[in-house]
PDB file of C-alpha atoms and ligand atoms in Angstrom:
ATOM      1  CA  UNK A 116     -21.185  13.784 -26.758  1.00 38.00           C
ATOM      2  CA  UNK A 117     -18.585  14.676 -24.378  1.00 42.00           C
ATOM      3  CA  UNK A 118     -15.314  13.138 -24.949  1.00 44.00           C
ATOM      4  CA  UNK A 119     -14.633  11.938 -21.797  1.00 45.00           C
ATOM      5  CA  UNK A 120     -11.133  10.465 -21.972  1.00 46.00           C
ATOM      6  CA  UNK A 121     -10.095  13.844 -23.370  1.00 50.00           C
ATOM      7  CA  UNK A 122     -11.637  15.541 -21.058  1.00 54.00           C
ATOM      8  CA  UNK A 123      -9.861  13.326 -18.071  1.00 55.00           C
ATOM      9  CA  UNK A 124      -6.452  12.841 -19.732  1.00 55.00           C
ATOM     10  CA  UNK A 125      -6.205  17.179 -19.543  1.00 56.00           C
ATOM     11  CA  UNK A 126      -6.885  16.853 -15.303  1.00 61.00           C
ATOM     12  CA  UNK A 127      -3.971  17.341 -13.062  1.00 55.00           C
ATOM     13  CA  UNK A 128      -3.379  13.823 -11.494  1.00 53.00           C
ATOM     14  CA  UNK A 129      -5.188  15.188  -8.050  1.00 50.00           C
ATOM     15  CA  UNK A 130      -8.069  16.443  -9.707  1.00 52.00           C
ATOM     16  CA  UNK A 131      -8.210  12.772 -11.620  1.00 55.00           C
ATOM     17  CA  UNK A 132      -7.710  11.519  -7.601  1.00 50.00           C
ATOM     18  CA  UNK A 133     -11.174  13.803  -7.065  1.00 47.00           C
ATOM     19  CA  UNK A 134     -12.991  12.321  -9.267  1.00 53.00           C
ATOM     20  CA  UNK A 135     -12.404   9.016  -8.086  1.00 51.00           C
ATOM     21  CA  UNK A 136     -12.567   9.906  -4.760  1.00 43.00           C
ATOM     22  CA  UNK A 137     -16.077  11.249  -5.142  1.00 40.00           C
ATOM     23  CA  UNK A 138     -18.148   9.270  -8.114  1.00 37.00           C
ATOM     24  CA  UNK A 139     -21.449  10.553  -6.159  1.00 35.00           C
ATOM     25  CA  UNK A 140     -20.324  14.069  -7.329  1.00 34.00           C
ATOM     26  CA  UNK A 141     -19.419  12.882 -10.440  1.00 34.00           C
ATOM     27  CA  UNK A 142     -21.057   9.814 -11.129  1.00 31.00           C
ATOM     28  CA  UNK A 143     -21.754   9.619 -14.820  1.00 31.00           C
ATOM     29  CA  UNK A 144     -17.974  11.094 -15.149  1.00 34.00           C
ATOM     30  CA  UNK A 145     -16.630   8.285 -12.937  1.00 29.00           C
ATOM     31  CA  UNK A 146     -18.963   5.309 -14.379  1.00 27.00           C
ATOM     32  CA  UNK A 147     -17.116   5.650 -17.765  1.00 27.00           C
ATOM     33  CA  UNK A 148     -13.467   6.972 -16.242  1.00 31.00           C
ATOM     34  CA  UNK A 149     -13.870   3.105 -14.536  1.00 28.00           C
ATOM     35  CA  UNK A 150     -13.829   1.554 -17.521  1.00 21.00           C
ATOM     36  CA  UNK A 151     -11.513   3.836 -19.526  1.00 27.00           C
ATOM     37  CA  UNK A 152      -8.542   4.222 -17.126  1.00 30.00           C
ATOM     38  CA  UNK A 153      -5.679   2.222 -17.645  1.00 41.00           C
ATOM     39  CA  UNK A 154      -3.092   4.503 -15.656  1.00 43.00           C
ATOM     40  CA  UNK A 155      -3.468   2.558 -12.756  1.00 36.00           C
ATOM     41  CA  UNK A 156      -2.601   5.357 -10.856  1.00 39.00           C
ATOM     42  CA  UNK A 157      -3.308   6.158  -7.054  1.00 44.00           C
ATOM     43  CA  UNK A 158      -6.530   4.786  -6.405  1.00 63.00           C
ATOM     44  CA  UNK A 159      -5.766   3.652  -2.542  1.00 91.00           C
ATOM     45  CA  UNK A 160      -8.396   4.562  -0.116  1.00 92.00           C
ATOM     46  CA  UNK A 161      -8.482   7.888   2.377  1.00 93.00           C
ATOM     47  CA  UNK A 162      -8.371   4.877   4.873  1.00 96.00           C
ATOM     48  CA  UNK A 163      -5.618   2.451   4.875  1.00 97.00           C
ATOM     49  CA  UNK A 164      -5.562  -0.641   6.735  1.00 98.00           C
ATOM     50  CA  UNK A 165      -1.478  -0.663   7.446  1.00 98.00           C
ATOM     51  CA  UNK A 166      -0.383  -4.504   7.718  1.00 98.00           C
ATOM     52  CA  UNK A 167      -4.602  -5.325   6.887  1.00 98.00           C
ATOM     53  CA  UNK A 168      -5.462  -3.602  10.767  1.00 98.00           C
ATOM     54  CA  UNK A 169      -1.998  -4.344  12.808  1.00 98.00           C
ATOM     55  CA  UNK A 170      -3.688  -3.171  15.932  1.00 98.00           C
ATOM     56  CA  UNK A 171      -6.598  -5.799  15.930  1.00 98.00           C
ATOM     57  CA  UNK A 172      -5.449  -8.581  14.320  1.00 98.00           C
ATOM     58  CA  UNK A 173      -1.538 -10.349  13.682  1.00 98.00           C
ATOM     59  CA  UNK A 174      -0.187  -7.634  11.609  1.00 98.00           C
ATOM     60  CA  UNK A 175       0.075  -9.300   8.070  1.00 98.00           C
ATOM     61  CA  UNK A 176      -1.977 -12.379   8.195  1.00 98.00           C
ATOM     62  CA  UNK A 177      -5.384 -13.836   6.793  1.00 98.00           C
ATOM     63  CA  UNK A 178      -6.962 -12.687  10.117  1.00 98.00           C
ATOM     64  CA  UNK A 179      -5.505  -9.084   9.515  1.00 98.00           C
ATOM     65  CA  UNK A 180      -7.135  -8.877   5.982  1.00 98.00           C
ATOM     66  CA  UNK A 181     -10.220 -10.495   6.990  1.00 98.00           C
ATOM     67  CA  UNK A 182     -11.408  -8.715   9.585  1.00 98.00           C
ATOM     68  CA  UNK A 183     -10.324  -5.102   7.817  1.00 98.00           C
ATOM     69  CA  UNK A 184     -12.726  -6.207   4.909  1.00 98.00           C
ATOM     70  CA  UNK A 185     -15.316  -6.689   7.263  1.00 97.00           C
ATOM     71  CA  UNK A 186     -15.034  -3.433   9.191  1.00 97.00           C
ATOM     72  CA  UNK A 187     -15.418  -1.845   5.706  1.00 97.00           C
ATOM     73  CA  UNK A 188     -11.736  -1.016   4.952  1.00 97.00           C
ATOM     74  CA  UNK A 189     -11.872  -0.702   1.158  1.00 94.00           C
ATOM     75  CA  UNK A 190      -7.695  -0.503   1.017  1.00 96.00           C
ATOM     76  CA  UNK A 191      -5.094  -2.480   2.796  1.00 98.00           C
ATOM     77  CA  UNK A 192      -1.019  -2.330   2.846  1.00 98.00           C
ATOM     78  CA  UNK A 193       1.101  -5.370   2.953  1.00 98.00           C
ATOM     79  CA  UNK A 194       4.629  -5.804   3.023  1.00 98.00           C
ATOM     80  CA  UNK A 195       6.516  -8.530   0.760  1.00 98.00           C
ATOM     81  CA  UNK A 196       9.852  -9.895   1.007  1.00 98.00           C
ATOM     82  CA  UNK A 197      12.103 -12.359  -0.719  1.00 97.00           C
ATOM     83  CA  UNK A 198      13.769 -15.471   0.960  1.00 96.00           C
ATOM     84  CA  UNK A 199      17.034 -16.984  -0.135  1.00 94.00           C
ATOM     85  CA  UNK A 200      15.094 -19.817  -1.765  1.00 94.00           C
ATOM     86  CA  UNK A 201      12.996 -17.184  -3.652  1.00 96.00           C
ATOM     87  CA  UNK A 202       9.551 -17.505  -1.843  1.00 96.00           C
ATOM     88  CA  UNK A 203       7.606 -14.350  -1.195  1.00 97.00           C
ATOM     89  CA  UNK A 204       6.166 -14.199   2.094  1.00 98.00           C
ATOM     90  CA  UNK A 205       4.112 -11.236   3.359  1.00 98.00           C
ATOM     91  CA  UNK A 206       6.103  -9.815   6.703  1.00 98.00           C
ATOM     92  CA  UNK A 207       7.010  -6.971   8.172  1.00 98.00           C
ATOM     93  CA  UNK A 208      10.972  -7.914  10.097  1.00 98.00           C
ATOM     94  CA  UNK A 209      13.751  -9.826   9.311  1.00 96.00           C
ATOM     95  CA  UNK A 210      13.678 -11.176  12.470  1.00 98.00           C
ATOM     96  CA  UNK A 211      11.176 -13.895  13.093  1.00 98.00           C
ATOM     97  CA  UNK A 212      11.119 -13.426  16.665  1.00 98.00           C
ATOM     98  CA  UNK A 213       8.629 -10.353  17.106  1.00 98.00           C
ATOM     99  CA  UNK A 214       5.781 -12.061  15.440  1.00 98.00           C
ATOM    100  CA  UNK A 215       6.550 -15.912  15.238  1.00 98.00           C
ATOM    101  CA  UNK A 216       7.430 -18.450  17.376  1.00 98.00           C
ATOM    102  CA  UNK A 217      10.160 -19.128  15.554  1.00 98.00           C
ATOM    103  CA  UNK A 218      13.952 -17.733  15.324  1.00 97.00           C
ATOM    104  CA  UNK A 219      16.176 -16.376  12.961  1.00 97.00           C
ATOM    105  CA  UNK A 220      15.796 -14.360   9.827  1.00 97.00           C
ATOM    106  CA  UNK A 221      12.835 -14.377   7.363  1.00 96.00           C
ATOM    107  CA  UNK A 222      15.703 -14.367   4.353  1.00 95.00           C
ATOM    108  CA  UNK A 223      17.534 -17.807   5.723  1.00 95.00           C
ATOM    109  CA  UNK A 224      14.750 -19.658   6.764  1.00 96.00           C
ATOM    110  CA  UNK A 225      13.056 -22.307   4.238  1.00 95.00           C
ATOM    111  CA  UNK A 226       9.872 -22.331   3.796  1.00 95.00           C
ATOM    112  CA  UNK A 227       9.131 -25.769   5.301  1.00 96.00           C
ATOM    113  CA  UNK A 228      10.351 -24.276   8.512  1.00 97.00           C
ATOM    114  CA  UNK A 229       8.362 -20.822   7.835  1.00 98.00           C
ATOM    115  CA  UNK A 230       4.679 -22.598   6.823  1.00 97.00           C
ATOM    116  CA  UNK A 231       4.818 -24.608  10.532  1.00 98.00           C
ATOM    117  CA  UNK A 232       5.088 -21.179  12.583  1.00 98.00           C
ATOM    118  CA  UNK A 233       2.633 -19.487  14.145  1.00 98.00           C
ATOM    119  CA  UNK A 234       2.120 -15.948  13.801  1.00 98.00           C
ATOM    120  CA  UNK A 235      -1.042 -15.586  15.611  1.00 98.00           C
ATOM    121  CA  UNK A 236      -0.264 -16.736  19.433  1.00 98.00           C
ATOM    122  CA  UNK A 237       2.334 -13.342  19.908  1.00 98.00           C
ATOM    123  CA  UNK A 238      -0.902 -11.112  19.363  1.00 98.00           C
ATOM    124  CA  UNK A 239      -3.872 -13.135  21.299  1.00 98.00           C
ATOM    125  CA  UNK A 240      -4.296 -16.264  21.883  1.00 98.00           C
ATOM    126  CA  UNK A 241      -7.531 -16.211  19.898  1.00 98.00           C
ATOM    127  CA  UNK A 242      -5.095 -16.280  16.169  1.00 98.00           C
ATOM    128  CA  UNK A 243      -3.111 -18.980  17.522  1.00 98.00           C
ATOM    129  CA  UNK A 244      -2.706 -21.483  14.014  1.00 97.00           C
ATOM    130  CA  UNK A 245      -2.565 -18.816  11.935  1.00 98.00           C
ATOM    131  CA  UNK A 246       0.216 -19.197   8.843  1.00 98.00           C
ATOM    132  CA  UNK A 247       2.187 -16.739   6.879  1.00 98.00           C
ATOM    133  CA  UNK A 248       0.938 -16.112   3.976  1.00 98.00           C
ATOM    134  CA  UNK A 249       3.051 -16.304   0.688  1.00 98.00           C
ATOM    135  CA  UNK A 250       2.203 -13.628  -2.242  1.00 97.00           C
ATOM    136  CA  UNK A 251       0.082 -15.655  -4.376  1.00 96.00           C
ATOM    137  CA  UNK A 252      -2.474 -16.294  -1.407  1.00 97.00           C
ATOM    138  CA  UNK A 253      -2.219 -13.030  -0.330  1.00 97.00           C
ATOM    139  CA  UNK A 254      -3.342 -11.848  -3.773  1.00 95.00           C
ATOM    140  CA  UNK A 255      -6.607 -14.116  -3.774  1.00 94.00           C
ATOM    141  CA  UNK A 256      -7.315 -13.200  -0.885  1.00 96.00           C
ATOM    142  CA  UNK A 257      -7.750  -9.690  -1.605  1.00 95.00           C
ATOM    143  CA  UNK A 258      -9.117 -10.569  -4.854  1.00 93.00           C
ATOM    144  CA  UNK A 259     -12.216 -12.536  -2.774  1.00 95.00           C
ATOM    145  CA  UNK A 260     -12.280  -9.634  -0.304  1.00 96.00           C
ATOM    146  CA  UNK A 261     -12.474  -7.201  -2.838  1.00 92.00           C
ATOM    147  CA  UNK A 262      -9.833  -4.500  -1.254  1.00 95.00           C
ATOM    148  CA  UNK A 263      -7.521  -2.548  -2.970  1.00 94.00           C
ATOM    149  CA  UNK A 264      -4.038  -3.227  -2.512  1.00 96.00           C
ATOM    150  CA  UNK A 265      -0.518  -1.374  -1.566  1.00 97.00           C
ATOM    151  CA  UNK A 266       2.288  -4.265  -1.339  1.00 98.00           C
ATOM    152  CA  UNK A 267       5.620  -2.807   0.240  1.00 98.00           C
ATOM    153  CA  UNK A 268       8.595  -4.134  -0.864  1.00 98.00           C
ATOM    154  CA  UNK A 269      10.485  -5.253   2.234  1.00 98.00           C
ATOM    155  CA  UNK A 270      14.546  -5.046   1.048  1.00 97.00           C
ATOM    156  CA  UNK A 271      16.160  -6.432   4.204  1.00 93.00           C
ATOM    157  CA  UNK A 272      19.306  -7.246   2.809  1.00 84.00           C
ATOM    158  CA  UNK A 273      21.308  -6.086  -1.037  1.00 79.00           C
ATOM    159  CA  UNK A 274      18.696  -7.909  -3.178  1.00 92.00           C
ATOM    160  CA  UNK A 275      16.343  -4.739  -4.044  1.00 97.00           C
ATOM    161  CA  UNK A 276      16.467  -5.967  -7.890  1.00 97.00           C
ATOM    162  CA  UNK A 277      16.147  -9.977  -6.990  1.00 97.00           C
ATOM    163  CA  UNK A 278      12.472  -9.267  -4.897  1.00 98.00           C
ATOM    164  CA  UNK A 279      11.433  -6.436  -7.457  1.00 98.00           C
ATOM    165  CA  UNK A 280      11.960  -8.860 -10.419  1.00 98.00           C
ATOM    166  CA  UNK A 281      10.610 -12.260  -8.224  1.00 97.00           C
ATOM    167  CA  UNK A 282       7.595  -9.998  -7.720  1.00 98.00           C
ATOM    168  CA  UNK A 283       7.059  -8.361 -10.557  1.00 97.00           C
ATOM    169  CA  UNK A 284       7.239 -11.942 -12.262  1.00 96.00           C
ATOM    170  CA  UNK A 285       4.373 -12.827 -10.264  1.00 95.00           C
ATOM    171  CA  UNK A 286       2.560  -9.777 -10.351  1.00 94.00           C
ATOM    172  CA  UNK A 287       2.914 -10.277 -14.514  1.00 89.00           C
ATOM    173  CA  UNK A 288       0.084 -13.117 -13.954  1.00 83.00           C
ATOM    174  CA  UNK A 289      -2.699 -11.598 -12.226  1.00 80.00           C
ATOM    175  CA  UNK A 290      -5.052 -10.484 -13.488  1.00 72.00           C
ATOM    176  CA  UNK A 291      -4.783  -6.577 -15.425  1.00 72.00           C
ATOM    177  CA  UNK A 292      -8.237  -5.559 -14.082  1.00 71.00           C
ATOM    178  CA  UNK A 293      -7.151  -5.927 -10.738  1.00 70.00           C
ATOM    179  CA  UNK A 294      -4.053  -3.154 -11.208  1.00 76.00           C
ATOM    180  CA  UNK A 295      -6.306  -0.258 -10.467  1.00 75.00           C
ATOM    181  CA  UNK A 296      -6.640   0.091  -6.823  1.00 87.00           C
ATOM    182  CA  UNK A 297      -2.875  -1.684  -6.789  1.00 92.00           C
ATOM    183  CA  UNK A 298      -0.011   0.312  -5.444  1.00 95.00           C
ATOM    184  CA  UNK A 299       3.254  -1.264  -5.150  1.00 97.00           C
ATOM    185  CA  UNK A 300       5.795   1.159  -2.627  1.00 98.00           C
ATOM    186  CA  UNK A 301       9.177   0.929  -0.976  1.00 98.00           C
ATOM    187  CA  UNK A 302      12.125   2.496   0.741  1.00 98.00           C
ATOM    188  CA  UNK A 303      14.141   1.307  -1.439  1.00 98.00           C
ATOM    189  CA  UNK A 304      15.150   3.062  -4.712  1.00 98.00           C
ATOM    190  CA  UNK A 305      16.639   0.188  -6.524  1.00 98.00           C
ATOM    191  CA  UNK A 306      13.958  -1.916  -5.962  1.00 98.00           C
ATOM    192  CA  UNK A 307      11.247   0.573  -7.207  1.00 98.00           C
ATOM    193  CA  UNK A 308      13.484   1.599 -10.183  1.00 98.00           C
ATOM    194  CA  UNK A 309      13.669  -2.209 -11.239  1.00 98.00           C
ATOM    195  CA  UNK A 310       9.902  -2.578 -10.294  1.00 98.00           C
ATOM    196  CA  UNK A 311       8.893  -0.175 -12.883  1.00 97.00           C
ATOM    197  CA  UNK A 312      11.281  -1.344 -15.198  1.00 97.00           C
ATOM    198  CA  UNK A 313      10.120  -4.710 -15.208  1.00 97.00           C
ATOM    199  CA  UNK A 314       6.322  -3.856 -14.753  1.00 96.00           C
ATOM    200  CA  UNK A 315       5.236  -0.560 -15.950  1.00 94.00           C
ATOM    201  CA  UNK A 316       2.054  -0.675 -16.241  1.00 90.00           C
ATOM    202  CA  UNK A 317       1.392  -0.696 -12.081  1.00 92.00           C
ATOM    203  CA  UNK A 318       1.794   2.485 -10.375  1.00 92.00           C
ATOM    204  CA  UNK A 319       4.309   3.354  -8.392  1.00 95.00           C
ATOM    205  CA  UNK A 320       5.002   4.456  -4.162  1.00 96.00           C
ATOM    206  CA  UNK A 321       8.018   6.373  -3.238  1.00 98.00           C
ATOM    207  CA  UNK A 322       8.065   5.990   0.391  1.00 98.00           C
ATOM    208  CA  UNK A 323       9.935   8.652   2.405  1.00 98.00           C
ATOM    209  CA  UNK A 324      10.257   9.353   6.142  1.00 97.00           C
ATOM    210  CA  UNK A 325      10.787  13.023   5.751  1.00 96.00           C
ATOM    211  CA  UNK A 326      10.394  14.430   2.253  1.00 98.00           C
ATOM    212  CA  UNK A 327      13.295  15.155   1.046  1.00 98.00           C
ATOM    213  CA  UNK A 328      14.272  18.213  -1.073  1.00 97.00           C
ATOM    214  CA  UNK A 329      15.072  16.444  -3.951  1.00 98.00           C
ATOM    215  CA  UNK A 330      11.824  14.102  -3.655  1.00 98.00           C
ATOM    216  CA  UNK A 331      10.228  14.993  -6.987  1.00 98.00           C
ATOM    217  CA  UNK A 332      13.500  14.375  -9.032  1.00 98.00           C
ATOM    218  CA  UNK A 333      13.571  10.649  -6.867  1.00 98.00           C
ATOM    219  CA  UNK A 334       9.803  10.170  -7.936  1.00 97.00           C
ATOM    220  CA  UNK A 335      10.155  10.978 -11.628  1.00 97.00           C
ATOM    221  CA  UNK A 336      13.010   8.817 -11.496  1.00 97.00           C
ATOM    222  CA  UNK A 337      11.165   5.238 -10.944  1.00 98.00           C
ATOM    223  CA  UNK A 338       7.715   6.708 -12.505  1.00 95.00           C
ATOM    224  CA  UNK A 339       6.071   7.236  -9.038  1.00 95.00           C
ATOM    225  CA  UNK A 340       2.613   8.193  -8.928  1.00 92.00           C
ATOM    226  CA  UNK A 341       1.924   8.188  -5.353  1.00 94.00           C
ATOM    227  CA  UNK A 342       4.141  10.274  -2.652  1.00 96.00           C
ATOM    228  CA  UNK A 343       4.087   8.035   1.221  1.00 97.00           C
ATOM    229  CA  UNK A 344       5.374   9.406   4.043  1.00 98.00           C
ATOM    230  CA  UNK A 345       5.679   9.499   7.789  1.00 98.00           C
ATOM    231  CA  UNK A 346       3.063  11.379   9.486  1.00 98.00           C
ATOM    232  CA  UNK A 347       5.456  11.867  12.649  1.00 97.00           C
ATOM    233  CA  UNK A 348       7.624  13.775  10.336  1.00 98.00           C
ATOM    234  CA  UNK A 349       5.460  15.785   7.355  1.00 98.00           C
ATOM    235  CA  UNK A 350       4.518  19.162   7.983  1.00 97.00           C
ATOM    236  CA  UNK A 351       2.020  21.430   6.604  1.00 97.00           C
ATOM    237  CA  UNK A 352       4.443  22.859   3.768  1.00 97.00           C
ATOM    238  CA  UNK A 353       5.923  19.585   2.652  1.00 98.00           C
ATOM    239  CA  UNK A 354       1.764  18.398   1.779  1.00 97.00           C
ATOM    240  CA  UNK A 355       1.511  22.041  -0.251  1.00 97.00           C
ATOM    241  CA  UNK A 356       4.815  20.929  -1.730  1.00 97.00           C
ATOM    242  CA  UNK A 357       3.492  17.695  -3.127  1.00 96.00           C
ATOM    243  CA  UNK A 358       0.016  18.175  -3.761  1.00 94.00           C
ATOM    244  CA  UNK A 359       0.656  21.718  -5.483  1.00 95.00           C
ATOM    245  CA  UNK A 360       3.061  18.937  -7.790  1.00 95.00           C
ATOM    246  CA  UNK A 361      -0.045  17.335  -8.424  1.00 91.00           C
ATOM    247  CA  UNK A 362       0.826  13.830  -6.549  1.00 92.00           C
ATOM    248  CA  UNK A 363      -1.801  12.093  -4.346  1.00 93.00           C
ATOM    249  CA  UNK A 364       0.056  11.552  -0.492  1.00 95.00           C
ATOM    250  CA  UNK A 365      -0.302   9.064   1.770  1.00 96.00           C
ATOM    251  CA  UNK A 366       0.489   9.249   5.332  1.00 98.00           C
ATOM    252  CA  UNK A 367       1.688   6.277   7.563  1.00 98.00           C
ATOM    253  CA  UNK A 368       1.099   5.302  10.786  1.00 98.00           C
ATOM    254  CA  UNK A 369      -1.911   7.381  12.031  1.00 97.00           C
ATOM    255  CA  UNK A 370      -3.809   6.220  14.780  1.00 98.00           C
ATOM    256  CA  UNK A 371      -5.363   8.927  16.187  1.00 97.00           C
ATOM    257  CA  UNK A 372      -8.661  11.005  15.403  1.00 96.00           C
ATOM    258  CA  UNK A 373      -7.133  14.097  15.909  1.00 96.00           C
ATOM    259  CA  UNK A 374      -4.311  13.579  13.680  1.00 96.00           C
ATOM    260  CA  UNK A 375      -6.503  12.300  10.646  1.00 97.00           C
ATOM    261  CA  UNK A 376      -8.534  15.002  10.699  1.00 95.00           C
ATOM    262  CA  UNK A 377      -5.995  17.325  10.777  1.00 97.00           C
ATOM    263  CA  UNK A 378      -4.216  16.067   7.700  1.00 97.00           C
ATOM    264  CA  UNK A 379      -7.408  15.189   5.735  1.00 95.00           C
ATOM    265  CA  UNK A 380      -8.422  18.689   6.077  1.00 95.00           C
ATOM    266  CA  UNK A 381      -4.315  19.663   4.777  1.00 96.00           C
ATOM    267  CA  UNK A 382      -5.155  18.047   1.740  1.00 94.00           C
ATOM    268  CA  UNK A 383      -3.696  14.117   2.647  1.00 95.00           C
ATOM    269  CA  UNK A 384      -5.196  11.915   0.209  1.00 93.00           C
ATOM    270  CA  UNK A 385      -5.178   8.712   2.825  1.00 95.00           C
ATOM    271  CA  UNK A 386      -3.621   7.887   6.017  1.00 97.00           C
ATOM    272  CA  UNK A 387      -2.267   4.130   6.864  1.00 98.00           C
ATOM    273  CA  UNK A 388      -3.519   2.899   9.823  1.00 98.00           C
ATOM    274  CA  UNK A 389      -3.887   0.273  12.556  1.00 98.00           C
ATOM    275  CA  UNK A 390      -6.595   1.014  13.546  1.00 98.00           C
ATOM    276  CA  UNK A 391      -8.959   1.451  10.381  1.00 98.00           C
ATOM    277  CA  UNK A 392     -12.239   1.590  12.648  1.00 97.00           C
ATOM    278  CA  UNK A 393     -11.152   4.464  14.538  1.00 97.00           C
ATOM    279  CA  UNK A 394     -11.348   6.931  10.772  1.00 96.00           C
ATOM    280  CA  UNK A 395     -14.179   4.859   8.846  1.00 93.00           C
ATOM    281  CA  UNK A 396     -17.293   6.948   8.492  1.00 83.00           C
ATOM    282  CA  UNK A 397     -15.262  10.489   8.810  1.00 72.00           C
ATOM    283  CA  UNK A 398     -13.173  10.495   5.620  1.00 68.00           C
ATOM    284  CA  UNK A 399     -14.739  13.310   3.601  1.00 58.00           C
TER     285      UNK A 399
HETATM  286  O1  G3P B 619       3.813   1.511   3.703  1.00 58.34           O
HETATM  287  C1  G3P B 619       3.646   2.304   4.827  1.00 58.34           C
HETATM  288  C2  G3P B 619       4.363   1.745   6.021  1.00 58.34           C
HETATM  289  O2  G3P B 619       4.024   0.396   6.150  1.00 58.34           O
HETATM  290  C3  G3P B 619       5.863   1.868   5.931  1.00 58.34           C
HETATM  291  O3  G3P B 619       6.530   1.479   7.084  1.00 58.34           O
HETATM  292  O4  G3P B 619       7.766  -0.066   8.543  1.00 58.34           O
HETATM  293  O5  G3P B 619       5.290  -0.009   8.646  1.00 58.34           O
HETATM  294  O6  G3P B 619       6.437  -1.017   6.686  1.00 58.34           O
HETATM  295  P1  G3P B 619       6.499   0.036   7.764  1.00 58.34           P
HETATM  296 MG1   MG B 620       4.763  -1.515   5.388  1.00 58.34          MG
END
């Protein structure tokens, strides 16, 4: 019988991506790689809701997640940050004021004063009541909605290690068969670097705006094993660059038909968007 976890572990990490990607081509392959991975490596979707769907729903919220699962969006990004108290709740700014109806920064506010605002009303008035959500509900909740998961972590001010290790601490009790189709990404170097550290056993998203020269060196450096960048600023060589190093890419923001196509066909493994029902049913 064919060993099959010999046979995978000799695949370049794209052609492991593949696989994944397409279990109908490979479906006795992929039935046992399920089981017998335990890379947790890059297993986001070629459709990304960014924020759950940002453009239909409150960007970050119950709603957001909700609805994405229901339009079929297997794969959803988040973004986490760390208040001064040490709660973990999942939005985008500093600034309360874009998406609340409340003031001041995320960081200084307590969470008394954070659980009574709304962050619904700013988008329609049809969200108004809904909450932030903190980490540990946003976890169940894509747990019950089955979707994959890419958390960002959201360094606003110099604590990069104090959310990496407040999150990884959390992250350390959920469930392990939940880490494949878990991504956690940022901007920020330190906090990736003490991420992995802390939690190595959860892959790793080096998020870039332009791809650096130097990007591989950067990704080896906190284990990454997904490359994120920003589709108003990749170009056709920088995807040959990473892909040809064997890295699945993700692109973020990408709203428009044209533009997914375009980079699907380059050889983009998955694009976050806002607008997940504009790509579903023409990812392969
Ligand atoms: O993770 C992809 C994307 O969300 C990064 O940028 O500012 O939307 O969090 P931003
Ligand atoms: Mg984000």
């Amino acid at each position: 019988m064919i060993n099959v976890a010999f046979f995978y572990g000799q695949l370049l990490p794209w052609q492991q991506s593949w696989i994944e990607y397409h279990p109908m081509d490979a479906s006795g392959l992929h039935c046992s790689l399920g089981r017998l991975r335990k890379d947790n490596s890059m297993y986001l979707d070629r459709v990304i809701g960014h924020r759950g769907c940002a453009g239909l729903a409150p960007e970050n919220s119950e709603a957001a997640l909700r609805l994405a699962a229901s339009l079929g969006v297997k794969a959803v990004e988040v973004d986490v940050a760390l208040t001064r108290e040490g709660m973990l709740p999942i939005f985008h700014d500093n600034s309360l004021s874009r998406c609340t109806n409340g003031r001041g920064s995320i960081r200084d506010a307590d969470w008394n004063y954070l659980a009574a605002l709304d962050n619904g009303s700013w988008f329609d008035r049809r969200f108004a009541g809904s909450r932030i959500l903190q980490l540990d509900q946003l976890l169940a909740l894509t747990t019950e909605l089955g979707l994959m998961l890419n958390l960002e972590l959201k360094v606003h001010d110099t604590e990069a290690e104090a959310l990496a290790s407040a999150v990884a601490e959390r992250m350390e009790k959920r469930d392990e068969k939940n880490d494949n189709g878990l991504v956690v990404s940022s901007f920020s170097h330190a906090a990736l670097e003490a991420y992995h550290r802390l939690q190595p056993r959860h892959a790793i998203g080096y998020l870039f705006e332009g791809i650096p020269s130097d990007w591989q060196s950067l990704a080896e450096s906190v284990g990454a094993a997904t490359i994120h960048a920003d589709a108003s600023r990749i170009t056709e060589a920088d995807v040959a660059r990473v892909k040809t190093q064997g890295y699945p890419l993700f692109l973020y923001t990408l709203n428009q038909r044209r533009q997914f196509d375009r980079w699907i066909t380059a050889g983009v493994d998955g694009v976050f968007t806002d607008y997940p029902d504009r790509f579903l049913g023409r990812e392969h």
